[in-house]
Amino acid sequence: LASMLYEALLLFAVAFLATWLFQFAAGTVQIEGWRLRALQAFLLAVFAAYFLWCWLRSGQTLAMKTWRIRLVAKGHAAGYKPVPPKIALLRFIYALVLVPTLIGIVWAFFDPDRRFLHDRLAGSRLIDVR
């Protein structure tokens, strides 16, 4: 949960910079109508690029590195393997829907493996890398 809070602060900074770039490219400070929808789509794409790039590259975002957590997929025989693109994308989509509703977070308190619902649905898990 602490990693999620730290991630939210980082995402705020990313969103601030991306919005500024969008406004600069649009040539206006006022964003409304179709430009608002375009900004929302742009922010979604930026967030997806950030998470997918980090998860596929090292299995860790900056917040996850700070808290020594890594995203992995279940391995075949013994242990875990790096997250494939399909699982990373599924995790992002599930988290996009479940985290704001808090359902996925509350789920972890009752899950036997203490996994978030978006991890359980996507086939991923977080491990301690200490």
PDB file of C-alpha atoms in Angstrom:
ATOM      1  CA  LEU A   1       0.000   0.000   0.000  1.00  0.00           C
ATOM      2  CA  ALA A   2       2.879   2.357   0.745  1.00  0.00           C
ATOM      3  CA  SER A   3       4.262   1.662  -2.708  1.00  0.00           C
ATOM      4  CA  MET A   4       0.866   2.548  -4.211  1.00  0.00           C
ATOM      5  CA  LEU A   5       0.845   5.887  -2.401  1.00  0.00           C
ATOM      6  CA  TYR A   6       4.362   6.646  -3.610  1.00  0.00           C
ATOM      7  CA  GLU A   7       3.323   5.600  -7.117  1.00  0.00           C
ATOM      8  CA  ALA A   8       0.382   8.027  -6.944  1.00  0.00           C
ATOM      9  CA  LEU A   9       2.784  10.893  -6.206  1.00  0.00           C
ATOM     10  CA  LEU A  10       4.971   9.896  -9.143  1.00  0.00           C
ATOM     11  CA  LEU A  11       1.931   9.611 -11.423  1.00  0.00           C
ATOM     12  CA  PHE A  12       0.829  13.092 -10.383  1.00  0.00           C
ATOM     13  CA  ALA A  13       4.186  14.443 -11.571  1.00  0.00           C
ATOM     14  CA  VAL A  14       3.985  12.447 -14.814  1.00  0.00           C
ATOM     15  CA  ALA A  15       0.411  13.675 -15.417  1.00  0.00           C
ATOM     16  CA  PHE A  16       1.434  17.275 -14.711  1.00  0.00           C
ATOM     17  CA  LEU A  17       4.265  17.123 -17.253  1.00  0.00           C
ATOM     18  CA  ALA A  18       2.155  15.281 -19.849  1.00  0.00           C
ATOM     19  CA  THR A  19      -0.692  17.801 -19.462  1.00  0.00           C
ATOM     20  CA  TRP A  20       1.719  20.691 -19.878  1.00  0.00           C
ATOM     21  CA  LEU A  21       3.123  19.105 -23.046  1.00  0.00           C
ATOM     22  CA  PHE A  22      -0.391  18.530 -24.352  1.00  0.00           C
ATOM     23  CA  GLN A  23      -1.385  22.145 -23.684  1.00  0.00           C
ATOM     24  CA  PHE A  24       1.784  23.365 -25.365  1.00  0.00           C
ATOM     25  CA  ALA A  25       1.090  21.201 -28.425  1.00  0.00           C
ATOM     26  CA  ALA A  26      -2.583  22.250 -28.495  1.00  0.00           C
ATOM     27  CA  GLY A  27      -1.576  25.905 -28.303  1.00  0.00           C
ATOM     28  CA  THR A  28      -4.136  26.693 -25.621  1.00  0.00           C
ATOM     29  CA  VAL A  29      -4.503  26.553 -21.870  1.00  0.00           C
ATOM     30  CA  GLN A  30      -8.256  25.947 -22.022  1.00  0.00           C
ATOM     31  CA  ILE A  31      -8.949  22.291 -22.596  1.00  0.00           C
ATOM     32  CA  GLU A  32     -12.593  21.469 -23.236  1.00  0.00           C
ATOM     33  CA  GLY A  33     -14.787  19.480 -25.597  1.00  0.00           C
ATOM     34  CA  TRP A  34     -12.904  17.132 -27.890  1.00  0.00           C
ATOM     35  CA  ARG A  35      -9.565  18.406 -26.583  1.00  0.00           C
ATOM     36  CA  LEU A  36     -10.493  17.213 -23.092  1.00  0.00           C
ATOM     37  CA  ARG A  37     -11.222  13.718 -24.436  1.00  0.00           C
ATOM     38  CA  ALA A  38      -7.944  13.799 -26.370  1.00  0.00           C
ATOM     39  CA  LEU A  39      -6.067  14.832 -23.203  1.00  0.00           C
ATOM     40  CA  GLN A  40      -7.664  11.975 -21.252  1.00  0.00           C
ATOM     41  CA  ALA A  41      -6.688   9.485 -23.954  1.00  0.00           C
ATOM     42  CA  PHE A  42      -3.167  10.925 -24.033  1.00  0.00           C
ATOM     43  CA  LEU A  43      -2.799  10.605 -20.249  1.00  0.00           C
ATOM     44  CA  LEU A  44      -4.052   7.023 -20.376  1.00  0.00           C
ATOM     45  CA  ALA A  45      -1.477   6.239 -23.066  1.00  0.00           C
ATOM     46  CA  VAL A  46       1.310   7.914 -21.059  1.00  0.00           C
ATOM     47  CA  PHE A  47       0.387   5.973 -17.894  1.00  0.00           C
ATOM     48  CA  ALA A  48       0.203   2.708 -19.861  1.00  0.00           C
ATOM     49  CA  ALA A  49       3.589   3.402 -21.449  1.00  0.00           C
ATOM     50  CA  TYR A  50       5.137   4.165 -18.049  1.00  0.00           C
ATOM     51  CA  PHE A  51       3.854   1.038 -16.323  1.00  0.00           C
ATOM     52  CA  LEU A  52       4.336  -1.365 -19.232  1.00  0.00           C
ATOM     53  CA  TRP A  53       7.857  -0.118 -19.962  1.00  0.00           C
ATOM     54  CA  CYS A  54       8.880  -0.496 -16.303  1.00  0.00           C
ATOM     55  CA  TRP A  55       7.207  -3.869 -15.769  1.00  0.00           C
ATOM     56  CA  LEU A  56       8.536  -5.378 -18.993  1.00  0.00           C
ATOM     57  CA  ARG A  57      12.039  -3.971 -18.559  1.00  0.00           C
ATOM     58  CA  SER A  58      12.786  -4.843 -14.942  1.00  0.00           C
ATOM     59  CA  GLY A  59       9.500  -5.808 -13.298  1.00  0.00           C
ATOM     60  CA  GLN A  60       9.712  -2.673 -11.167  1.00  0.00           C
ATOM     61  CA  THR A  61       8.542   0.927 -11.285  1.00  0.00           C
ATOM     62  CA  LEU A  62      10.479   3.541  -9.316  1.00  0.00           C
ATOM     63  CA  ALA A  63       8.122   3.124  -6.346  1.00  0.00           C
ATOM     64  CA  MET A  64       8.475  -0.662  -6.510  1.00  0.00           C
ATOM     65  CA  LYS A  65      12.280  -0.343  -6.515  1.00  0.00           C
ATOM     66  CA  THR A  66      12.109   1.869  -3.445  1.00  0.00           C
ATOM     67  CA  TRP A  67       9.992  -0.666  -1.567  1.00  0.00           C
ATOM     68  CA  ARG A  68      11.943  -3.639  -3.001  1.00  0.00           C
ATOM     69  CA  ILE A  69       8.983  -5.210  -4.766  1.00  0.00           C
ATOM     70  CA  ARG A  70       9.075  -6.923  -8.169  1.00  0.00           C
ATOM     71  CA  LEU A  71       6.241  -7.935 -10.476  1.00  0.00           C
ATOM     72  CA  VAL A  72       6.575 -11.496 -11.747  1.00  0.00           C
ATOM     73  CA  ALA A  73       4.496 -14.168 -13.454  1.00  0.00           C
ATOM     74  CA  LYS A  74       4.116 -17.727 -12.237  1.00  0.00           C
ATOM     75  CA  GLY A  75       6.851 -19.933 -13.683  1.00  0.00           C
ATOM     76  CA  HIS A  76       6.341 -23.391 -15.095  1.00  0.00           C
ATOM     77  CA  ALA A  77       8.379 -25.587 -12.802  1.00  0.00           C
ATOM     78  CA  ALA A  78      10.095 -23.801  -9.973  1.00  0.00           C
ATOM     79  CA  GLY A  79       9.536 -20.179  -9.091  1.00  0.00           C
ATOM     80  CA  TYR A  80       8.725 -17.204 -11.228  1.00  0.00           C
ATOM     81  CA  LYS A  81       9.561 -15.672 -14.560  1.00  0.00           C
ATOM     82  CA  PRO A  82       9.569 -12.126 -15.964  1.00  0.00           C
ATOM     83  CA  VAL A  83       6.166 -10.717 -16.837  1.00  0.00           C
ATOM     84  CA  PRO A  84       5.221 -11.248 -20.499  1.00  0.00           C
ATOM     85  CA  PRO A  85       3.561  -8.353 -22.364  1.00  0.00           C
ATOM     86  CA  LYS A  86       0.086  -9.944 -22.302  1.00  0.00           C
ATOM     87  CA  ILE A  87       0.091 -10.303 -18.507  1.00  0.00           C
ATOM     88  CA  ALA A  88       1.506  -6.787 -18.011  1.00  0.00           C
ATOM     89  CA  LEU A  89      -1.230  -5.305 -20.222  1.00  0.00           C
ATOM     90  CA  LEU A  90      -3.959  -7.314 -18.482  1.00  0.00           C
ATOM     91  CA  ARG A  91      -2.666  -6.203 -15.076  1.00  0.00           C
ATOM     92  CA  PHE A  92      -2.714  -2.564 -16.184  1.00  0.00           C
ATOM     93  CA  ILE A  93      -6.292  -2.819 -17.485  1.00  0.00           C
ATOM     94  CA  TYR A  94      -7.576  -4.658 -14.402  1.00  0.00           C
ATOM     95  CA  ALA A  95      -5.797  -2.239 -12.057  1.00  0.00           C
ATOM     96  CA  LEU A  96      -7.199   0.723 -13.990  1.00  0.00           C
ATOM     97  CA  VAL A  97     -10.711  -0.495 -13.176  1.00  0.00           C
ATOM     98  CA  LEU A  98     -10.248  -2.089  -9.736  1.00  0.00           C
ATOM     99  CA  VAL A  99      -7.799   0.142  -7.849  1.00  0.00           C
ATOM    100  CA  PRO A 100      -9.933   3.325  -7.912  1.00  0.00           C
ATOM    101  CA  THR A 101     -12.908   1.356  -6.557  1.00  0.00           C
ATOM    102  CA  LEU A 102     -10.716  -0.112  -3.763  1.00  0.00           C
ATOM    103  CA  ILE A 103     -12.170  -3.566  -4.507  1.00  0.00           C
ATOM    104  CA  GLY A 104      -8.812  -4.915  -5.632  1.00  0.00           C
ATOM    105  CA  ILE A 105      -7.062  -3.595  -2.534  1.00  0.00           C
ATOM    106  CA  VAL A 106      -9.630  -4.872  -0.039  1.00  0.00           C
ATOM    107  CA  TRP A 107      -9.466  -8.242  -1.811  1.00  0.00           C
ATOM    108  CA  ALA A 108      -5.832  -8.639  -0.690  1.00  0.00           C
ATOM    109  CA  PHE A 109      -6.878  -8.713   2.969  1.00  0.00           C
ATOM    110  CA  PHE A 110      -8.952 -11.844   2.328  1.00  0.00           C
ATOM    111  CA  ASP A 111      -6.877 -13.510  -0.390  1.00  0.00           C
ATOM    112  CA  PRO A 112      -4.981 -16.586   0.902  1.00  0.00           C
ATOM    113  CA  ASP A 113      -1.802 -15.461  -0.933  1.00  0.00           C
ATOM    114  CA  ARG A 114      -2.335 -11.754  -0.078  1.00  0.00           C
ATOM    115  CA  ARG A 115      -2.527 -10.927  -3.799  1.00  0.00           C
ATOM    116  CA  PHE A 116      -4.448  -7.943  -5.133  1.00  0.00           C
ATOM    117  CA  LEU A 117      -7.434  -8.840  -7.283  1.00  0.00           C
ATOM    118  CA  HIS A 118      -5.856  -7.338 -10.402  1.00  0.00           C
ATOM    119  CA  ASP A 119      -2.797  -9.559  -9.845  1.00  0.00           C
ATOM    120  CA  ARG A 120      -4.927 -12.662  -9.317  1.00  0.00           C
ATOM    121  CA  LEU A 121      -6.966 -11.977 -12.491  1.00  0.00           C
ATOM    122  CA  ALA A 122      -3.909 -11.154 -14.628  1.00  0.00           C
ATOM    123  CA  GLY A 123      -1.799 -14.093 -13.403  1.00  0.00           C
ATOM    124  CA  SER A 124       0.901 -11.936 -11.839  1.00  0.00           C
ATOM    125  CA  ARG A 125       2.188 -11.459  -8.316  1.00  0.00           C
ATOM    126  CA  LEU A 126       4.416  -9.130  -6.331  1.00  0.00           C
ATOM    127  CA  ILE A 127       7.468 -10.584  -4.606  1.00  0.00           C
ATOM    128  CA  ASP A 128       9.915  -9.204  -2.064  1.00  0.00           C
ATOM    129  CA  VAL A 129      13.381  -8.887  -3.621  1.00  0.00           C
ATOM    130  CA  ARG A 130      15.383  -8.356  -0.418  1.00  0.00           C
TER     131      ARG A 130
END
